[in-house]
Amino acid sequence: MKIIVQKFGGTSVSTPERRALLTEHVLRAVGQGYKVAVVVSAMGRKGDPYATDTLLSLGQNAYPQLSAREKDLLMSCGETISAVVVAGCLQSAGLSSRAFTGAQAGVFTDSTFGAASCLHVDPRALNECLEKDIIPVVTGFQGIDSQGDITTLGRGGSDTTAALLGVALKAEMVEIYTDVDGIMTADPRITPNARVLHSISYDEVYQMADNGAGVIHPRAVDVAMRGNVPLLIRNAMSDAQGTLVTHPAGMAADITGDETVANISVLRKRTQAILKQTDPAQVQEILQLLAKARVSIDLINLFPDSAIFTVSDEDSGVMEPILANHGIRYTLLPGCAKVSAIGEKMRGIPGVMARVLTALQSRGIEVLQTADSHMTIACLVRGESADEAVRALHEAFHLDR
Ligand code: ASP
Ligand code: MG
């Protein structure tokens, strides 16, 4: 069986017109000889009647103490409604289709309500369906635990469901239909000449998600990478070819003249903390307290007598009393932005950091801190220079070509 999984996000299932486009994508795959399994998110966005946020506020506004198990049951309704509506839409187009909850589709999870991890997928029910040319429409985001309770996989978890089913069904491809043409070299609102990438590696997308550019859930990327299933990110509203996410060896040649960097991402609202005249034991203790307070830190540099790192502006409020209690000298610089150049191919190429710094300094952008890994160079800049920094790096690495 040649199987393809097609996942449709909240906007792609939200109106009859959009569901007609969805049907066209399904019909095209069927016409190409594929057995299609559809995965759906809840319909629409916050404010729309059956959107996840709407359901959540319904429960929480009335009863703020609502327990995690009940919250999951409530949130799961959005996807259940969506699956039934989409199955109905496919049926009305003459296709055989059945709606499945996560449990019915065999998605078994642990009992971490609100952020459940999938333990295993039993694809038998879906395979039976596919063999009979019935199109299963599966609720994204949902699973069931060993007690028979409905769980959810964490916000944005429908992508993860699609990847999990893609692996379990041994699909040729998982198509993620969304409202953009694919993964871009940078945010086009910042860099008007940003363009859609033909292909990108799993690791690069993962780095992007970690550094502020969220087109697809990083967990879905991880699942697909481990299961070796390519992802295709496409626009549900157009025929644009989209971006293929795969292993580097399977990547199509791109049209760039300079392929060192694939994407420039930006993560805003970061606070840089500089601790002065510290001893290593003090710093260790502070880091432990921050971990206990669930403050996640980034861009950390430790020296014998000082330490520098960043936290989110939001977490800075939690951090400050911890620092103050230690009687150490420190300065906090809120509102910074971490601008990252991400590219698998920079591995082992000398001079990439120099190019980054030259590009930023030539535009008078002060670099507060840097960090690098094998495929990412990150620079912390003041928030007001963030957009200019993205444009400078986009140009320096010829990403517009
Ligand atoms: N509906 C869920 C959410 O809004 C899952 C998803 O859309 O992926 O988080
Ligand atoms: Mg999503």
CSV table of C-alpha atoms and ligand atoms in Angstrom, one decimal:
chain,number,residue,atom,x,y,z
A,1,MET,CA,0.0,0.0,0.0
A,2,LYS,CA,1.3,3.5,-0.9
A,3,ILE,CA,0.2,5.5,2.0
A,4,ILE,CA,0.2,9.3,2.6
A,5,VAL,CA,-0.8,11.2,5.7
A,6,GLN,CA,-2.3,14.6,5.2
A,7,LYS,CA,-2.6,16.9,8.2
A,8,PHE,CA,-4.8,20.0,8.1
A,9,GLY,CA,-4.5,22.8,10.7
A,10,GLY,CA,-7.2,24.8,12.3
A,11,THR,CA,-7.6,27.4,9.6
A,12,SER,CA,-7.6,24.8,6.8
A,13,VAL,CA,-10.7,23.0,8.3
A,14,SER,CA,-12.5,26.2,9.5
A,15,THR,CA,-15.0,27.0,6.7
A,16,PRO,CA,-16.9,25.0,4.0
A,17,GLU,CA,-14.8,26.8,1.3
A,18,ARG,CA,-11.6,25.7,3.0
A,19,ARG,CA,-12.9,22.2,3.5
A,20,ALA,CA,-13.6,22.1,-0.3
A,21,LEU,CA,-9.9,22.8,-0.9
A,22,LEU,CA,-9.0,20.1,1.6
A,23,THR,CA,-11.2,17.7,-0.3
A,24,GLU,CA,-9.3,18.6,-3.5
A,25,HIS,CA,-5.9,17.8,-1.8
A,26,VAL,CA,-7.3,14.4,-0.7
A,27,LEU,CA,-8.7,13.7,-4.2
A,28,ARG,CA,-5.5,14.5,-5.8
A,29,ALA,CA,-3.6,12.1,-3.6
A,30,VAL,CA,-6.2,9.4,-4.2
A,31,GLY,CA,-5.9,10.0,-8.0
A,32,GLN,CA,-2.2,9.5,-7.7
A,33,GLY,CA,-2.9,6.0,-6.2
A,34,TYR,CA,-2.3,6.8,-2.6
A,35,LYS,CA,-4.2,5.5,0.4
A,36,VAL,CA,-4.9,8.7,2.4
A,37,ALA,CA,-5.1,9.1,6.2
A,38,VAL,CA,-6.2,12.5,7.2
A,39,VAL,CA,-5.3,14.2,10.6
A,40,VAL,CA,-7.1,17.3,11.7
A,41,SER,CA,-6.8,20.1,14.3
A,42,ALA,CA,-9.7,21.8,16.0
A,43,MET,CA,-11.6,24.2,13.7
A,44,GLY,CA,-10.5,27.9,13.6
A,45,ARG,CA,-8.7,30.1,16.1
A,46,LYS,CA,-9.4,31.6,19.5
A,47,GLY,CA,-12.9,33.0,19.5
A,48,ASP,CA,-14.2,30.5,16.9
A,49,PRO,CA,-16.8,28.3,18.7
A,50,TYR,CA,-14.9,25.0,18.6
A,51,ALA,CA,-11.3,26.2,18.7
A,52,THR,CA,-9.1,24.8,21.5
A,53,ASP,CA,-8.6,28.1,23.2
A,54,THR,CA,-12.3,28.8,23.2
A,55,LEU,CA,-13.0,25.4,24.8
A,56,LEU,CA,-10.3,26.0,27.3
A,57,SER,CA,-11.6,29.4,28.3
A,58,LEU,CA,-15.1,28.0,28.6
A,59,GLY,CA,-13.9,25.6,31.3
A,60,GLN,CA,-11.4,27.8,33.0
A,61,ASN,CA,-13.5,31.0,33.1
A,62,ALA,CA,-16.3,29.2,34.9
A,63,TYR,CA,-14.2,26.9,37.1
A,64,PRO,CA,-10.6,28.0,37.4
A,65,GLN,CA,-9.8,24.9,39.5
A,66,LEU,CA,-10.8,22.5,36.7
A,67,SER,CA,-8.5,19.5,36.9
A,68,ALA,CA,-6.0,18.5,34.2
A,69,ARG,CA,-7.9,15.3,33.3
A,70,GLU,CA,-11.1,17.2,32.8
A,71,LYS,CA,-9.3,20.0,30.9
A,72,ASP,CA,-7.9,17.4,28.4
A,73,LEU,CA,-11.3,15.9,27.9
A,74,LEU,CA,-12.7,19.3,27.2
A,75,MET,CA,-9.9,20.4,24.8
A,76,SER,CA,-10.1,17.0,23.0
A,77,CYS,CA,-13.6,17.9,21.9
A,78,GLY,CA,-12.4,20.4,19.4
A,79,GLU,CA,-10.5,17.8,17.3
A,80,THR,CA,-13.4,15.3,17.7
A,81,ILE,CA,-15.9,17.8,16.2
A,82,SER,CA,-13.4,18.7,13.4
A,83,ALA,CA,-12.9,15.0,12.5
A,84,VAL,CA,-16.6,14.4,12.2
A,85,VAL,CA,-17.1,17.5,10.1
A,86,VAL,CA,-14.2,16.7,7.7
A,87,ALA,CA,-15.3,13.0,7.4
A,88,GLY,CA,-18.8,14.3,6.5
A,89,CYS,CA,-17.3,16.7,3.9
A,90,LEU,CA,-15.3,13.9,2.3
A,91,GLN,CA,-18.4,11.6,2.3
A,92,SER,CA,-20.4,14.3,0.6
A,93,ALA,CA,-17.8,14.4,-2.1
A,94,GLY,CA,-18.4,10.7,-2.8
A,95,LEU,CA,-15.5,9.3,-0.8
A,96,SER,CA,-15.8,6.7,1.9
A,97,SER,CA,-14.6,8.1,5.1
A,98,ARG,CA,-14.7,7.4,8.9
A,99,ALA,CA,-13.9,9.7,11.8
A,100,PHE,CA,-11.6,8.3,14.5
A,101,THR,CA,-10.7,9.7,17.9
A,102,GLY,CA,-7.1,9.3,19.1
A,103,ALA,CA,-8.1,6.3,21.1
A,104,GLN,CA,-9.9,4.6,18.2
A,105,ALA,CA,-6.9,5.3,16.0
A,106,GLY,CA,-4.7,3.5,18.5
A,107,VAL,CA,-2.6,6.4,19.9
A,108,PHE,CA,-1.6,5.2,23.4
A,109,THR,CA,0.1,7.7,25.7
A,110,ASP,CA,1.2,8.1,29.3
A,111,SER,CA,-1.0,9.9,31.8
A,112,THR,CA,0.7,13.4,31.7
A,113,PHE,CA,-2.5,15.3,31.0
A,114,GLY,CA,-1.9,18.4,28.9
A,115,ALA,CA,1.5,17.2,27.7
A,116,ALA,CA,1.2,13.4,27.2
A,117,SER,CA,3.9,11.4,25.5
A,118,CYS,CA,3.0,8.7,23.0
A,119,LEU,CA,4.0,5.3,24.2
A,120,HIS,CA,3.0,3.4,21.1
A,121,VAL,CA,0.6,3.5,18.2
A,122,ASP,CA,-1.4,0.5,17.2
A,123,PRO,CA,-2.3,1.2,13.6
A,124,ARG,CA,-4.5,-1.9,13.0
A,125,ALA,CA,-7.9,-0.1,12.9
A,126,LEU,CA,-6.5,2.5,10.4
A,127,ASN,CA,-4.8,-0.1,8.3
A,128,GLU,CA,-8.1,-2.0,8.0
A,129,CYS,CA,-9.8,1.1,6.9
A,130,LEU,CA,-7.1,2.0,4.3
A,131,GLU,CA,-7.2,-1.5,2.9
A,132,LYS,CA,-10.9,-1.1,2.2
A,133,ASP,CA,-10.3,2.3,0.6
A,134,ILE,CA,-12.0,4.1,3.4
A,135,ILE,CA,-10.3,7.4,4.3
A,136,PRO,CA,-9.8,7.7,8.1
A,137,VAL,CA,-10.0,11.2,9.5
A,138,VAL,CA,-8.2,11.1,12.8
A,139,THR,CA,-8.3,13.7,15.6
A,140,GLY,CA,-4.9,15.2,16.0
A,141,PHE,CA,-3.6,16.1,19.5
A,142,GLN,CA,-5.4,13.3,21.3
A,143,GLY,CA,-4.5,10.0,22.8
A,144,ILE,CA,-5.6,7.6,25.5
A,145,ASP,CA,-3.8,6.4,28.6
A,146,SER,CA,-3.8,2.9,30.2
A,147,GLN,CA,-6.7,3.9,32.4
A,148,GLY,CA,-8.8,4.7,29.4
A,149,ASP,CA,-8.7,8.5,30.0
A,150,ILE,CA,-8.4,10.9,27.1
A,151,THR,CA,-5.1,12.8,27.0
A,152,THR,CA,-3.7,15.6,24.9
A,153,LEU,CA,-0.2,15.8,23.5
A,154,GLY,CA,0.5,19.5,24.3
A,155,ARG,CA,-0.5,22.6,22.3
A,156,GLY,CA,0.2,22.3,18.7
A,157,GLY,CA,0.2,18.5,19.1
A,158,SER,CA,-1.8,17.7,15.9
A,159,ASP,CA,1.5,17.9,14.0
A,160,THR,CA,2.9,15.2,16.3
A,161,THR,CA,-0.1,13.0,15.7
A,162,ALA,CA,0.4,13.2,12.0
A,163,ALA,CA,4.1,12.3,12.3
A,164,LEU,CA,3.3,9.4,14.7
A,165,LEU,CA,0.7,8.0,12.3
A,166,GLY,CA,3.1,8.5,9.4
A,167,VAL,CA,5.6,6.4,11.1
A,168,ALA,CA,3.2,3.7,12.3
A,169,LEU,CA,1.5,3.4,8.9
A,170,LYS,CA,4.9,3.4,7.1
A,171,ALA,CA,3.7,6.3,5.0
A,172,GLU,CA,5.7,7.5,2.1
A,173,MET,CA,5.2,11.1,3.2
A,174,VAL,CA,3.4,13.3,5.8
A,175,GLU,CA,2.0,16.4,4.3
A,176,ILE,CA,1.4,19.2,6.8
A,177,TYR,CA,-1.2,21.7,5.3
A,178,THR,CA,-1.0,25.1,6.8
A,179,ASP,CA,-1.6,28.8,5.9
A,180,VAL,CA,1.9,29.6,4.5
A,181,ASP,CA,3.7,28.4,1.4
A,182,GLY,CA,6.3,26.5,3.3
A,183,ILE,CA,9.4,27.2,5.5
A,184,MET,CA,11.0,30.5,4.6
A,185,THR,CA,14.5,31.8,4.8
A,186,ALA,CA,13.3,34.4,7.3
A,187,ASP,CA,10.0,36.0,8.5
A,188,PRO,CA,8.7,37.9,5.4
A,189,ARG,CA,7.2,40.6,7.6
A,190,ILE,CA,10.8,41.5,8.6
A,191,THR,CA,12.6,40.6,5.3
A,192,PRO,CA,10.3,41.2,2.3
A,193,ASN,CA,12.6,39.3,0.0
A,194,ALA,CA,12.6,36.2,2.1
A,195,ARG,CA,11.7,33.1,0.1
A,196,VAL,CA,10.4,29.6,0.5
A,197,LEU,CA,13.0,26.9,0.8
A,198,HIS,CA,12.5,23.8,-1.4
A,199,SER,CA,14.0,21.6,1.2
A,200,ILE,CA,15.5,21.7,4.7
A,201,SER,CA,16.9,19.1,7.1
A,202,TYR,CA,15.0,17.9,10.1
A,203,ASP,CA,17.8,19.3,12.3
A,204,GLU,CA,17.6,22.7,10.8
A,205,VAL,CA,13.8,22.9,11.3
A,206,TYR,CA,14.3,21.7,14.9
A,207,GLN,CA,16.9,24.5,15.5
A,208,MET,CA,14.5,27.0,13.9
A,209,ALA,CA,11.6,26.0,16.2
A,210,ASP,CA,14.0,26.3,19.2
A,211,ASN,CA,15.0,29.8,18.1
A,212,GLY,CA,11.7,31.4,17.5
A,213,ALA,CA,10.5,30.3,14.1
A,214,GLY,CA,7.5,27.9,14.6
A,215,VAL,CA,6.0,26.5,11.4
A,216,ILE,CA,5.7,23.0,12.7
A,217,HIS,CA,5.9,21.5,16.2
A,218,PRO,CA,9.5,20.3,17.1
A,219,ARG,CA,8.2,17.1,18.5
A,220,ALA,CA,6.6,16.2,15.2
A,221,VAL,CA,10.0,16.9,13.5
A,222,ASP,CA,11.7,14.6,16.0
A,223,VAL,CA,9.2,11.8,15.5
A,224,ALA,CA,9.4,12.0,11.7
A,225,MET,CA,13.2,12.1,11.8
A,226,ARG,CA,13.5,9.0,14.0
A,227,GLY,CA,10.9,7.2,11.9
A,228,ASN,CA,12.6,8.4,8.7
A,229,VAL,CA,9.4,9.8,7.2
A,230,PRO,CA,9.7,13.0,5.1
A,231,LEU,CA,7.5,15.9,5.9
A,232,LEU,CA,6.1,18.2,3.3
A,233,ILE,CA,5.0,21.6,4.6
A,234,ARG,CA,2.4,23.1,2.2
A,235,ASN,CA,-0.2,25.8,1.8
A,236,ALA,CA,-3.7,24.4,2.0
A,237,MET,CA,-4.9,27.3,-0.1
A,238,SER,CA,-2.5,27.1,-3.0
A,239,ASP,CA,-0.7,24.7,-5.3
A,240,ALA,CA,2.7,25.9,-4.2
A,241,GLN,CA,5.2,23.0,-4.0
A,242,GLY,CA,6.0,23.6,-0.3
A,243,THR,CA,9.1,22.7,1.7
A,244,LEU,CA,10.4,19.1,2.0
A,245,VAL,CA,11.8,18.3,5.4
A,246,THR,CA,14.1,15.3,5.2
A,247,HIS,CA,17.6,14.0,5.9
A,248,PRO,CA,20.4,16.2,4.3
A,249,ALA,CA,21.1,13.5,1.7
A,250,GLY,CA,17.6,13.6,0.4
A,251,MET,CA,17.5,17.4,0.1
A,252,ALA,CA,16.9,18.9,-3.3
A,253,ALA,CA,19.5,21.4,-4.5
A,254,ASP,CA,18.3,24.9,-3.7
A,255,ILE,CA,18.5,27.9,-5.9
A,256,THR,CA,20.8,29.8,-3.6
A,257,GLY,CA,24.3,30.7,-4.6
A,258,ASP,CA,25.5,30.4,-1.1
A,259,GLU,CA,24.1,27.5,0.9
A,260,THR,CA,25.9,27.9,4.2
A,261,VAL,CA,22.9,29.2,6.0
A,262,ALA,CA,19.2,28.2,5.4
A,263,ASN,CA,17.3,30.4,7.7
A,264,ILE,CA,17.6,33.5,10.0
A,265,SER,CA,15.4,33.2,13.1
A,266,VAL,CA,14.7,35.6,15.9
A,267,LEU,CA,13.6,35.0,19.5
A,268,ARG,CA,12.5,38.1,21.2
A,269,LYS,CA,11.8,39.3,24.8
A,270,ARG,CA,15.0,37.9,26.3
A,271,THR,CA,16.7,39.3,29.3
A,272,GLN,CA,20.5,39.1,29.5
A,273,ALA,CA,21.8,38.6,33.1
A,274,ILE,CA,25.4,39.4,34.0
A,275,LEU,CA,26.5,38.2,37.4
A,276,LYS,CA,29.7,39.8,38.6
A,277,GLN,CA,32.3,38.8,41.2
A,278,THR,CA,30.8,35.4,41.7
A,279,ASP,CA,32.5,32.2,42.8
A,280,PRO,CA,31.6,28.9,41.0
A,281,ALA,CA,29.7,27.5,44.0
A,282,GLN,CA,27.4,30.6,44.1
A,283,VAL,CA,26.7,30.3,40.4
A,284,GLN,CA,26.0,26.6,40.7
A,285,GLU,CA,23.5,27.3,43.5
A,286,ILE,CA,21.8,30.0,41.6
A,287,LEU,CA,21.4,27.8,38.6
A,288,GLN,CA,19.9,25.0,40.7
A,289,LEU,CA,17.4,27.4,42.2
A,290,LEU,CA,16.5,28.7,38.7
A,291,ALA,CA,16.0,25.1,37.6
A,292,LYS,CA,13.8,24.4,40.6
A,293,ALA,CA,11.7,27.5,39.7
A,294,ARG,CA,11.4,26.1,36.1
A,295,VAL,CA,13.3,29.1,34.6
A,296,SER,CA,15.0,27.9,31.5
A,297,ILE,CA,18.3,29.6,30.7
A,298,ASP,CA,20.0,30.0,27.4
A,299,LEU,CA,23.3,31.5,26.0
A,300,ILE,CA,25.1,30.6,29.1
A,301,ASN,CA,28.8,31.5,29.5
A,302,LEU,CA,30.6,30.7,32.8
A,303,PHE,CA,33.9,32.3,33.8
A,304,PRO,CA,35.9,31.8,37.1
A,305,ASP,CA,34.5,35.1,38.5
A,306,SER,CA,31.4,35.9,36.6
A,307,ALA,CA,28.5,34.3,34.6
A,308,ILE,CA,26.3,35.5,31.7
A,309,PHE,CA,23.1,34.0,30.5
A,310,THR,CA,19.7,34.9,29.2
A,311,VAL,CA,16.1,34.1,30.3
A,312,SER,CA,12.8,35.1,28.9
A,313,ASP,CA,11.6,38.6,30.0
A,314,GLU,CA,8.7,36.8,31.6
A,315,ASP,CA,11.0,34.6,33.7
A,316,SER,CA,13.2,37.5,34.7
A,317,GLY,CA,10.6,38.4,37.3
A,318,VAL,CA,11.0,35.0,38.9
A,319,MET,CA,14.8,35.2,38.6
A,320,GLU,CA,15.4,38.6,40.2
A,321,PRO,CA,14.5,37.7,43.8
A,322,ILE,CA,16.7,34.7,43.5
A,323,LEU,CA,19.7,36.8,42.5
A,324,ALA,CA,18.9,39.5,45.0
A,325,ASN,CA,18.8,37.0,47.8
A,326,HIS,CA,22.4,36.0,47.0
A,327,GLY,CA,23.8,39.5,47.6
A,328,ILE,CA,25.8,39.3,44.4
A,329,ARG,CA,26.3,42.2,41.9
A,330,TYR,CA,24.4,41.7,38.8
A,331,THR,CA,22.9,43.7,35.9
A,332,LEU,CA,19.8,42.8,33.9
A,333,LEU,CA,19.2,43.9,30.3
A,334,PRO,CA,15.6,43.2,29.3
A,335,GLY,CA,14.0,43.3,25.8
A,336,CYS,CA,16.9,41.7,24.0
A,337,ALA,CA,16.5,39.5,20.9
A,338,LYS,CA,18.5,36.3,19.9
A,339,VAL,CA,19.1,36.3,16.2
A,340,SER,CA,20.2,33.0,14.8
A,341,ALA,CA,21.7,31.9,11.5
A,342,ILE,CA,20.9,28.3,11.0
A,343,GLY,CA,22.4,25.9,8.5
A,344,GLU,CA,23.5,22.3,8.4
A,345,LYS,CA,26.1,23.2,5.8
A,346,MET,CA,28.1,25.6,8.1
A,347,ARG,CA,29.5,22.5,9.8
A,348,GLY,CA,33.2,22.7,9.5
A,349,ILE,CA,33.3,25.8,7.2
A,350,PRO,CA,35.6,28.4,8.6
A,351,GLY,CA,34.8,32.1,8.8
A,352,VAL,CA,31.0,31.9,9.3
A,353,MET,CA,31.2,33.7,12.6
A,354,ALA,CA,33.4,36.3,11.1
A,355,ARG,CA,30.8,36.9,8.3
A,356,VAL,CA,28.0,37.2,10.9
A,357,LEU,CA,29.9,39.7,13.0
A,358,THR,CA,31.0,41.8,9.9
A,359,ALA,CA,27.4,41.9,8.7
A,360,LEU,CA,26.1,43.1,12.0
A,361,GLN,CA,28.9,45.6,12.8
A,362,SER,CA,28.7,47.1,9.3
A,363,ARG,CA,25.2,48.2,10.1
A,364,GLY,CA,26.2,49.5,13.5
A,365,ILE,CA,24.4,46.7,15.4
A,366,GLU,CA,26.0,46.0,18.8
A,367,VAL,CA,26.4,42.3,19.5
A,368,LEU,CA,25.9,41.7,23.3
A,369,GLN,CA,26.8,38.0,23.3
A,370,THR,CA,27.3,35.1,20.8
A,371,ALA,CA,27.0,31.3,20.9
A,372,ASP,CA,27.6,28.7,18.3
A,373,SER,CA,26.9,25.1,17.7
A,374,HIS,CA,27.7,22.9,14.7
A,375,MET,CA,24.7,24.4,12.8
A,376,THR,CA,23.7,27.6,14.5
A,377,ILE,CA,25.3,30.9,15.3
A,378,ALA,CA,23.3,33.0,17.7
A,379,CYS,CA,23.8,36.7,18.5
A,380,LEU,CA,22.1,38.5,21.2
A,381,VAL,CA,21.2,42.1,20.2
A,382,ARG,CA,19.1,44.9,21.7
A,383,GLY,CA,15.4,44.4,20.8
A,384,GLU,CA,15.3,47.5,18.7
A,385,SER,CA,18.1,46.2,16.4
A,386,ALA,CA,16.5,42.8,16.0
A,387,ASP,CA,14.8,43.3,12.6
A,388,GLU,CA,17.8,45.1,11.1
A,389,ALA,CA,20.0,42.2,12.3
A,390,VAL,CA,17.8,39.7,10.6
A,391,ARG,CA,17.9,41.7,7.4
A,392,ALA,CA,21.7,42.1,7.6
A,393,LEU,CA,22.3,38.4,8.0
A,394,HIS,CA,19.7,37.5,5.3
A,395,GLU,CA,21.6,39.7,2.9
A,396,ALA,CA,25.1,38.6,4.0
A,397,PHE,CA,24.3,34.9,3.3
A,398,HIS,CA,22.5,35.7,0.0
A,399,LEU,CA,19.3,34.1,1.2
A,400,ASP,CA,17.2,36.2,-1.2
A,401,ARG,CA,18.7,34.6,-4.2
B,1,ASP,N1,-5.9,22.2,18.6
B,1,ASP,C1,-4.7,22.0,19.4
B,1,ASP,C2,-4.1,23.3,19.7
B,1,ASP,O1,-4.6,24.4,19.4
B,1,ASP,C3,-3.7,21.1,18.6
B,1,ASP,C4,-3.2,21.7,17.3
B,1,ASP,O2,-3.8,22.6,16.8
B,1,ASP,O3,-2.2,21.2,16.8
B,1,ASP,O4,-3.0,23.4,20.4
B,2,MG,MG,-0.2,23.9,14.6
